[in-house]
PDB file of C-alpha atoms in Angstrom:
ATOM      1  CA  GLY A  21       6.361   2.957  -9.787  1.00 79.00           C
ATOM      2  CA  ASN A  22       6.947   5.398  -6.469  1.00 85.00           C
ATOM      3  CA  SER A  23       5.102   4.756  -3.508  1.00 91.00           C
ATOM      4  CA  VAL A  24       5.257   5.860   0.054  1.00 94.00           C
ATOM      5  CA  THR A  25       3.852   4.072   3.132  1.00 95.00           C
ATOM      6  CA  GLN A  26       3.144   5.642   6.425  1.00 94.00           C
ATOM      7  CA  MET A  27       2.471   4.010  10.122  1.00 88.00           C
ATOM      8  CA  GLU A  28      -1.572   3.728  10.311  1.00 85.00           C
ATOM      9  CA  GLY A  29      -3.179   5.696  12.831  1.00 86.00           C
ATOM     10  CA  PRO A  30      -4.608   7.191  14.756  1.00 94.00           C
ATOM     11  CA  VAL A  31      -1.758   8.152  17.051  1.00 96.00           C
ATOM     12  CA  THR A  32      -2.883   9.374  20.282  1.00 97.00           C
ATOM     13  CA  LEU A  33      -0.347  11.243  22.834  1.00 97.00           C
ATOM     14  CA  SER A  34      -0.792  13.316  25.698  1.00 97.00           C
ATOM     15  CA  GLU A  35       0.361  16.907  25.596  1.00 97.00           C
ATOM     16  CA  GLU A  36       4.282  17.114  25.803  1.00 96.00           C
ATOM     17  CA  ALA A  37       4.707  13.802  24.600  1.00 97.00           C
ATOM     18  CA  PHE A  38       7.307  12.470  21.805  1.00 97.00           C
ATOM     19  CA  LEU A  39       6.028  12.217  18.668  1.00 97.00           C
ATOM     20  CA  THR A  40       7.379   9.869  15.647  1.00 97.00           C
ATOM     21  CA  ILE A  41       5.277   9.057  12.657  1.00 97.00           C
ATOM     22  CA  ASN A  42       7.135   6.163  10.518  1.00 97.00           C
ATOM     23  CA  CYS A  43       7.399   7.042   6.738  1.00 97.00           C
ATOM     24  CA  THR A  44       9.210   4.849   4.222  1.00 97.00           C
ATOM     25  CA  TYR A  45       9.478   5.172   0.561  1.00 95.00           C
ATOM     26  CA  THR A  46      10.069   3.274  -2.843  1.00 93.00           C
ATOM     27  CA  ALA A  47      11.326   5.227  -5.779  1.00 88.00           C
ATOM     28  CA  THR A  48      13.452   5.145  -8.611  1.00 79.00           C
ATOM     29  CA  GLY A  49      16.220   7.919  -8.464  1.00 75.00           C
ATOM     30  CA  TYR A  50      16.747  10.435  -5.845  1.00 79.00           C
ATOM     31  CA  PRO A  51      13.256  12.047  -5.064  1.00 87.00           C
ATOM     32  CA  SER A  52      12.711  14.744  -2.800  1.00 88.00           C
ATOM     33  CA  LEU A  53      10.672  14.068   0.423  1.00 92.00           C
ATOM     34  CA  PHE A  54       7.959  16.099   2.114  1.00 93.00           C
ATOM     35  CA  TRP A  55       5.542  15.943   5.186  1.00 96.00           C
ATOM     36  CA  TYR A  56       2.156  17.996   4.710  1.00 95.00           C
ATOM     37  CA  VAL A  57      -0.283  18.790   7.347  1.00 96.00           C
ATOM     38  CA  GLN A  58      -3.946  18.806   7.022  1.00 94.00           C
ATOM     39  CA  TYR A  59      -5.978  20.272   9.767  1.00 92.00           C
ATOM     40  CA  PRO A  60      -9.442  19.700  10.016  1.00 86.00           C
ATOM     41  CA  GLY A  61     -11.618  21.200   6.865  1.00 81.00           C
ATOM     42  CA  GLU A  62      -8.507  22.802   5.347  1.00 84.00           C
ATOM     43  CA  GLY A  63      -6.274  21.883   2.740  1.00 86.00           C
ATOM     44  CA  LEU A  64      -2.702  20.546   2.955  1.00 91.00           C
ATOM     45  CA  GLN A  65       0.208  22.873   3.870  1.00 92.00           C
ATOM     46  CA  LEU A  66       3.831  22.184   3.778  1.00 92.00           C
ATOM     47  CA  LEU A  67       5.493  21.447   6.802  1.00 96.00           C
ATOM     48  CA  LEU A  68       9.189  20.198   6.086  1.00 95.00           C
ATOM     49  CA  LYS A  69      10.896  19.026   3.049  1.00 92.00           C
ATOM     50  CA  ALA A  70      14.322  17.415   2.371  1.00 92.00           C
ATOM     51  CA  THR A  71      15.835  17.223  -1.447  1.00 87.00           C
ATOM     52  CA  LYS A  72      18.902  15.130  -0.889  1.00 87.00           C
ATOM     53  CA  ALA A  73      20.043  12.306   1.420  1.00 91.00           C
ATOM     54  CA  ASP A  74      21.124  13.199   5.111  1.00 94.00           C
ATOM     55  CA  ASP A  75      19.142  16.687   4.745  1.00 94.00           C
ATOM     56  CA  LYS A  76      17.197  17.509   7.667  1.00 97.00           C
ATOM     57  CA  GLY A  77      14.051  19.356   7.203  1.00 96.00           C
ATOM     58  CA  SER A  78      12.766  21.034  10.117  1.00 97.00           C
ATOM     59  CA  ASN A  79       9.757  23.570  11.083  1.00 96.00           C
ATOM     60  CA  LYS A  80       7.873  24.470  14.030  1.00 95.00           C
ATOM     61  CA  GLY A  81       9.349  22.064  15.996  1.00 97.00           C
ATOM     62  CA  PHE A  82       9.218  19.156  13.885  1.00 98.00           C
ATOM     63  CA  GLU A  83      12.102  17.536  12.030  1.00 98.00           C
ATOM     64  CA  ALA A  84      12.728  14.675   9.650  1.00 98.00           C
ATOM     65  CA  THR A  85      15.923  13.352   8.132  1.00 97.00           C
ATOM     66  CA  TYR A  86      16.266  12.017   4.543  1.00 96.00           C
ATOM     67  CA  ARG A  87      17.636   8.488   4.994  1.00 95.00           C
ATOM     68  CA  LYS A  88      18.563   6.948   1.713  1.00 92.00           C
ATOM     69  CA  GLU A  89      19.983   3.772   3.271  1.00 93.00           C
ATOM     70  CA  THR A  90      16.834   2.905   5.021  1.00 95.00           C
ATOM     71  CA  THR A  91      14.734   4.863   2.300  1.00 95.00           C
ATOM     72  CA  SER A  92      12.831   6.486   5.305  1.00 96.00           C
ATOM     73  CA  PHE A  93      11.829  10.020   6.168  1.00 97.00           C
ATOM     74  CA  HIS A  94      10.530   9.671   9.913  1.00 98.00           C
ATOM     75  CA  LEU A  95       8.634  12.774  11.446  1.00 98.00           C
ATOM     76  CA  GLU A  96       9.494  13.581  14.815  1.00 98.00           C
ATOM     77  CA  LYS A  97       8.659  16.301  17.475  1.00 98.00           C
ATOM     78  CA  GLY A  98       9.874  16.567  20.904  1.00 96.00           C
ATOM     79  CA  SER A  99       6.878  17.812  22.601  1.00 96.00           C
ATOM     80  CA  VAL A 100       3.448  18.003  21.056  1.00 97.00           C
ATOM     81  CA  GLN A 101       0.737  20.271  21.905  1.00 97.00           C
ATOM     82  CA  VAL A 102      -3.062  19.958  21.428  1.00 96.00           C
ATOM     83  CA  SER A 103      -2.889  22.284  18.457  1.00 95.00           C
ATOM     84  CA  ASP A 104      -0.596  19.601  16.752  1.00 97.00           C
ATOM     85  CA  SER A 105      -3.794  17.640  16.360  1.00 96.00           C
ATOM     86  CA  ALA A 106      -4.129  16.974  12.553  1.00 96.00           C
ATOM     87  CA  VAL A 107      -3.584  14.519   9.665  1.00 95.00           C
ATOM     88  CA  TYR A 108       0.113  13.963   8.469  1.00 97.00           C
ATOM     89  CA  PHE A 109       1.070  13.127   5.125  1.00 96.00           C
ATOM     90  CA  CYS A 110       4.276  11.946   3.920  1.00 96.00           C
ATOM     91  CA  ALA A 111       5.127  12.464   0.122  1.00 93.00           C
ATOM     92  CA  LEU A 112       7.887  12.167  -2.549  1.00 90.00           C
ATOM     93  CA  SER A 113       8.441  14.083  -5.892  1.00 85.00           C
ATOM     94  CA  ASP A 114      10.266  12.584  -8.486  1.00 72.00           C
ATOM     95  CA  GLN A 115      12.822  15.107  -9.561  1.00 59.00           C
ATOM     96  CA  GLY A 116      13.278  13.619 -12.964  1.00 55.00           C
ATOM     97  CA  LEU A 117      11.501  15.529 -15.995  1.00 52.00           C
ATOM     98  CA  PRO A 118       8.507  14.063 -17.408  1.00 49.00           C
ATOM     99  CA  ASN A 119      10.005  13.871 -21.029  1.00 49.00           C
ATOM    100  CA  LEU A 120      12.774  11.680 -19.284  1.00 46.00           C
ATOM    101  CA  GLY A 121      10.441   9.388 -17.646  1.00 42.00           C
ATOM    102  CA  GLY A 122      10.399  11.521 -14.132  1.00 43.00           C
ATOM    103  CA  ARG A 123       6.917  12.564 -12.862  1.00 48.00           C
ATOM    104  CA  ARG A 124       6.695  15.922 -10.904  1.00 66.00           C
ATOM    105  CA  ALA A 125       3.497  14.966  -9.205  1.00 78.00           C
ATOM    106  CA  LEU A 126       3.456  14.286  -5.645  1.00 86.00           C
ATOM    107  CA  THR A 127       2.893  10.871  -4.430  1.00 88.00           C
ATOM    108  CA  PHE A 128       1.498  10.736  -1.095  1.00 92.00           C
ATOM    109  CA  GLY A 129       1.239   8.151   1.861  1.00 94.00           C
ATOM    110  CA  SER A 130      -2.054   7.188   3.226  1.00 93.00           C
ATOM    111  CA  GLY A 131      -2.072   9.799   6.002  1.00 94.00           C
ATOM    112  CA  THR A 132      -1.728   9.373   9.819  1.00 96.00           C
ATOM    113  CA  ARG A 133      -4.075  11.009  12.288  1.00 95.00           C
ATOM    114  CA  LEU A 134      -2.526  12.665  15.261  1.00 97.00           C
ATOM    115  CA  GLN A 135      -4.705  13.254  18.234  1.00 96.00           C
ATOM    116  CA  VAL A 136      -3.058  15.041  20.985  1.00 97.00           C
ATOM    117  CA  GLN A 137      -4.884  15.309  24.181  1.00 96.00           C
ATOM    118  CA  PRO A 138      -4.495  17.832  27.105  1.00 94.00           C
TER     119      PRO A 138
ATOM    120  CA  LYS B  16      -1.498  37.379  -0.946  1.00 66.00           C
ATOM    121  CA  ALA B  17      -4.841  35.819  -1.162  1.00 79.00           C
ATOM    122  CA  GLY B  18      -4.191  31.708  -1.013  1.00 91.00           C
ATOM    123  CA  VAL B  19      -5.526  29.141  -3.695  1.00 95.00           C
ATOM    124  CA  THR B  20      -9.263  29.399  -3.943  1.00 96.00           C
ATOM    125  CA  GLN B  21     -11.635  26.474  -4.690  1.00 97.00           C
ATOM    126  CA  THR B  22     -15.143  26.896  -5.599  1.00 97.00           C
ATOM    127  CA  PRO B  23     -17.830  25.438  -4.769  1.00 97.00           C
ATOM    128  CA  ARG B  24     -16.636  24.102  -1.395  1.00 95.00           C
ATOM    129  CA  TYR B  25     -19.429  21.702  -1.440  1.00 96.00           C
ATOM    130  CA  LEU B  26     -21.334  19.982  -4.208  1.00 96.00           C
ATOM    131  CA  ILE B  27     -24.174  17.210  -4.159  1.00 97.00           C
ATOM    132  CA  LYS B  28     -24.551  15.525  -7.570  1.00 97.00           C
ATOM    133  CA  THR B  29     -26.246  12.427  -8.805  1.00 97.00           C
ATOM    134  CA  ARG B  30     -24.926   9.321 -10.731  1.00 97.00           C
ATOM    135  CA  GLY B  31     -24.747  10.227 -14.516  1.00 97.00           C
ATOM    136  CA  GLN B  32     -24.433  14.133 -14.304  1.00 97.00           C
ATOM    137  CA  GLN B  33     -21.446  15.885 -14.854  1.00 97.00           C
ATOM    138  CA  VAL B  34     -19.623  18.539 -12.724  1.00 98.00           C
ATOM    139  CA  THR B  35     -17.277  21.373 -13.033  1.00 98.00           C
ATOM    140  CA  LEU B  36     -14.972  22.469 -10.338  1.00 98.00           C
ATOM    141  CA  SER B  37     -12.906  25.740 -10.340  1.00 98.00           C
ATOM    142  CA  CYS B  38      -9.779  26.605  -8.917  1.00 98.00           C
ATOM    143  CA  SER B  39      -7.962  30.257  -8.609  1.00 98.00           C
ATOM    144  CA  PRO B  40      -4.086  30.133  -8.004  1.00 96.00           C
ATOM    145  CA  ILE B  41      -2.136  32.586  -5.803  1.00 95.00           C
ATOM    146  CA  SER B  42      -1.455  35.505  -8.184  1.00 94.00           C
ATOM    147  CA  GLY B  43       1.454  35.169 -10.157  1.00 92.00           C
ATOM    148  CA  HIS B  44       1.350  31.291  -9.855  1.00 92.00           C
ATOM    149  CA  ARG B  45       1.072  29.791 -13.415  1.00 91.00           C
ATOM    150  CA  SER B  46       1.220  26.152 -12.502  1.00 90.00           C
ATOM    151  CA  VAL B  47      -1.982  24.391 -11.297  1.00 94.00           C
ATOM    152  CA  SER B  48      -2.272  20.666 -10.071  1.00 93.00           C
ATOM    153  CA  TRP B  49      -5.258  18.687  -9.180  1.00 96.00           C
ATOM    154  CA  TYR B  50      -5.381  15.871  -6.663  1.00 95.00           C
ATOM    155  CA  GLN B  51      -8.318  13.557  -5.424  1.00 96.00           C
ATOM    156  CA  GLN B  52      -8.626  12.483  -1.974  1.00 93.00           C
ATOM    157  CA  THR B  53     -10.377   9.550  -0.712  1.00 92.00           C
ATOM    158  CA  PRO B  54     -10.486   7.394   2.541  1.00 87.00           C
ATOM    159  CA  GLY B  55     -10.075   4.149   0.587  1.00 86.00           C
ATOM    160  CA  GLN B  56      -7.421   5.474  -2.000  1.00 88.00           C
ATOM    161  CA  GLY B  57      -5.712   8.364  -0.246  1.00 89.00           C
ATOM    162  CA  LEU B  58      -4.334  11.444  -2.305  1.00 92.00           C
ATOM    163  CA  GLN B  59      -4.050  10.593  -5.972  1.00 93.00           C
ATOM    164  CA  PHE B  60      -2.773  13.088  -8.805  1.00 91.00           C
ATOM    165  CA  LEU B  61      -5.086  13.878 -11.650  1.00 94.00           C
ATOM    166  CA  PHE B  62      -3.301  16.394 -13.685  1.00 91.00           C
ATOM    167  CA  GLU B  63      -1.032  19.473 -13.983  1.00 91.00           C
ATOM    168  CA  TYR B  64      -1.310  22.521 -15.953  1.00 92.00           C
ATOM    169  CA  PHE B  65       1.207  25.112 -16.834  1.00 90.00           C
ATOM    170  CA  SER B  66       0.682  28.152 -19.254  1.00 89.00           C
ATOM    171  CA  GLU B  67      -2.452  26.547 -20.439  1.00 92.00           C
ATOM    172  CA  THR B  68      -1.317  23.196 -21.385  1.00 91.00           C
ATOM    173  CA  GLN B  69      -1.420  19.808 -19.668  1.00 91.00           C
ATOM    174  CA  ARG B  70       1.896  18.907 -18.671  1.00 86.00           C
ATOM    175  CA  ASN B  71       1.448  15.619 -16.567  1.00 85.00           C
ATOM    176  CA  LYS B  72      -1.519  13.358 -16.056  1.00 88.00           C
ATOM    177  CA  GLY B  73      -2.285  10.398 -13.411  1.00 89.00           C
ATOM    178  CA  ASN B  74      -4.046   7.290 -14.111  1.00 89.00           C
ATOM    179  CA  PHE B  75      -7.597   8.377 -14.030  1.00 94.00           C
ATOM    180  CA  PRO B  76     -10.288   7.452 -16.708  1.00 95.00           C
ATOM    181  CA  GLY B  77     -11.039   9.844 -19.635  1.00 95.00           C
ATOM    182  CA  ARG B  78     -14.077  11.203 -17.560  1.00 97.00           C
ATOM    183  CA  PHE B  79     -11.981  13.492 -15.736  1.00 97.00           C
ATOM    184  CA  SER B  80     -10.568  16.243 -17.899  1.00 96.00           C
ATOM    185  CA  GLY B  81      -9.392  19.822 -17.176  1.00 96.00           C
ATOM    186  CA  ARG B  82      -8.278  23.084 -18.742  1.00 97.00           C
ATOM    187  CA  GLN B  83      -6.371  26.126 -17.791  1.00 97.00           C
ATOM    188  CA  PHE B  84      -7.242  29.863 -18.883  1.00 97.00           C
ATOM    189  CA  SER B  85      -4.815  32.538 -19.858  1.00 96.00           C
ATOM    190  CA  ASN B  86      -5.089  33.899 -16.358  1.00 95.00           C
ATOM    191  CA  SER B  87      -3.898  30.862 -14.979  1.00 95.00           C
ATOM    192  CA  ARG B  88      -7.440  29.793 -13.417  1.00 97.00           C
ATOM    193  CA  SER B  89      -8.067  26.358 -13.858  1.00 98.00           C
ATOM    194  CA  GLU B  90     -11.346  24.098 -14.072  1.00 98.00           C
ATOM    195  CA  MET B  91     -11.618  20.402 -13.756  1.00 98.00           C
ATOM    196  CA  ASN B  92     -14.583  18.623 -15.170  1.00 98.00           C
ATOM    197  CA  VAL B  93     -16.015  14.945 -14.509  1.00 97.00           C
ATOM    198  CA  SER B  94     -18.471  13.588 -16.816  1.00 95.00           C
ATOM    199  CA  THR B  95     -21.006  10.632 -15.968  1.00 96.00           C
ATOM    200  CA  LEU B  96     -20.540  10.798 -12.500  1.00 97.00           C
ATOM    201  CA  GLU B  97     -19.991   7.585 -10.445  1.00 97.00           C
ATOM    202  CA  LEU B  98     -20.638   6.768  -6.766  1.00 96.00           C
ATOM    203  CA  GLY B  99     -16.833   6.633  -6.366  1.00 96.00           C
ATOM    204  CA  ASP B 100     -16.207   9.940  -7.707  1.00 97.00           C
ATOM    205  CA  SER B 101     -17.158  11.237  -4.252  1.00 97.00           C
ATOM    206  CA  ALA B 102     -14.131  12.861  -2.866  1.00 96.00           C
ATOM    207  CA  LEU B 103     -12.419  15.845  -1.759  1.00 95.00           C
ATOM    208  CA  TYR B 104     -10.623  17.498  -4.779  1.00 97.00           C
ATOM    209  CA  LEU B 105      -7.690  19.535  -3.819  1.00 96.00           C
ATOM    210  CA  CYS B 106      -6.272  22.080  -6.067  1.00 96.00           C
ATOM    211  CA  ALA B 107      -2.351  23.181  -5.906  1.00 93.00           C
ATOM    212  CA  SER B 108      -0.643  26.181  -7.191  1.00 92.00           C
ATOM    213  CA  SER B 109       3.134  26.718  -7.791  1.00 87.00           C
ATOM    214  CA  LEU B 110       5.030  29.458  -9.429  1.00 83.00           C
ATOM    215  CA  ARG B 111       6.452  27.283 -12.140  1.00 72.00           C
ATOM    216  CA  PRO B 112       5.925  23.560 -12.788  1.00 66.00           C
ATOM    217  CA  PRO B 113       6.259  21.990  -9.306  1.00 60.00           C
ATOM    218  CA  SER B 114       9.398  20.469  -8.155  1.00 59.00           C
ATOM    219  CA  SER B 115      11.422  20.257  -5.175  1.00 54.00           C
ATOM    220  CA  TYR B 116      12.116  23.930  -5.451  1.00 59.00           C
ATOM    221  CA  ASN B 117       8.873  25.003  -6.323  1.00 66.00           C
ATOM    222  CA  GLU B 118       6.466  24.311  -3.392  1.00 78.00           C
ATOM    223  CA  GLN B 119       2.938  23.643  -4.293  1.00 85.00           C
ATOM    224  CA  PHE B 120       0.456  25.555  -2.426  1.00 89.00           C
ATOM    225  CA  PHE B 121      -2.781  23.893  -1.636  1.00 93.00           C
ATOM    226  CA  GLY B 122      -6.391  25.181  -1.586  1.00 94.00           C
ATOM    227  CA  PRO B 123      -9.033  23.914   1.064  1.00 93.00           C
ATOM    228  CA  GLY B 124     -10.767  21.491  -1.572  1.00 95.00           C
ATOM    229  CA  THR B 125     -14.220  21.118  -3.078  1.00 96.00           C
ATOM    230  CA  ARG B 126     -16.112  18.162  -1.487  1.00 96.00           C
ATOM    231  CA  LEU B 127     -18.361  16.420  -4.029  1.00 97.00           C
ATOM    232  CA  THR B 128     -20.622  13.961  -3.099  1.00 97.00           C
ATOM    233  CA  VAL B 129     -22.288  11.819  -5.776  1.00 97.00           C
ATOM    234  CA  LEU B 130     -25.839  10.060  -4.598  1.00 96.00           C
TER     235      LEU B 130
END
């Protein structure tokens, strides 16, 4: 079955530091990959996505590249801010149709808490 | 446009009771998915509804059920509550069945505590 593995947190950084959160996946076929962010007391927000190998998703200074050869989708940001403090989830979606064995539901990693200190 | 709304936001029940949670999708969205979030198991898919039909189901016992109404609003029900059902239940809506091209928008969740 599908699975997503993320680095355990919390990750604590100083403001303006470089951020990397590692994510690797196991899936059959060619999944789409996502990063979601959850701020305290809120639901999940889509941060970025990539639908095929070598695609780079980017948003709000965050980037992640779909690496099929290493089955990875690491999240990076060059300079974090205090407002980036949140929990980050890596997820995948099987592109297959349910009646052909694919599942459209999202499979999430365990989440990585990021704490940015001023 | 209003986002996904979930009611109630917080709920406290005792073991053996049943509970119903409600989700109103974004206007025009016809697909609703439910997820359970716990510290131990993380985020797990419960089920997905589209046009009042359950299209996909996760690996949860039959105590967990759901339905979708003609206005796309969805409810999930948990019967015979167990302590392990304490979790944040998230609802997500999308225009059509979720895929890489149809983004899911999440609500704030309902925090269920079972005592």
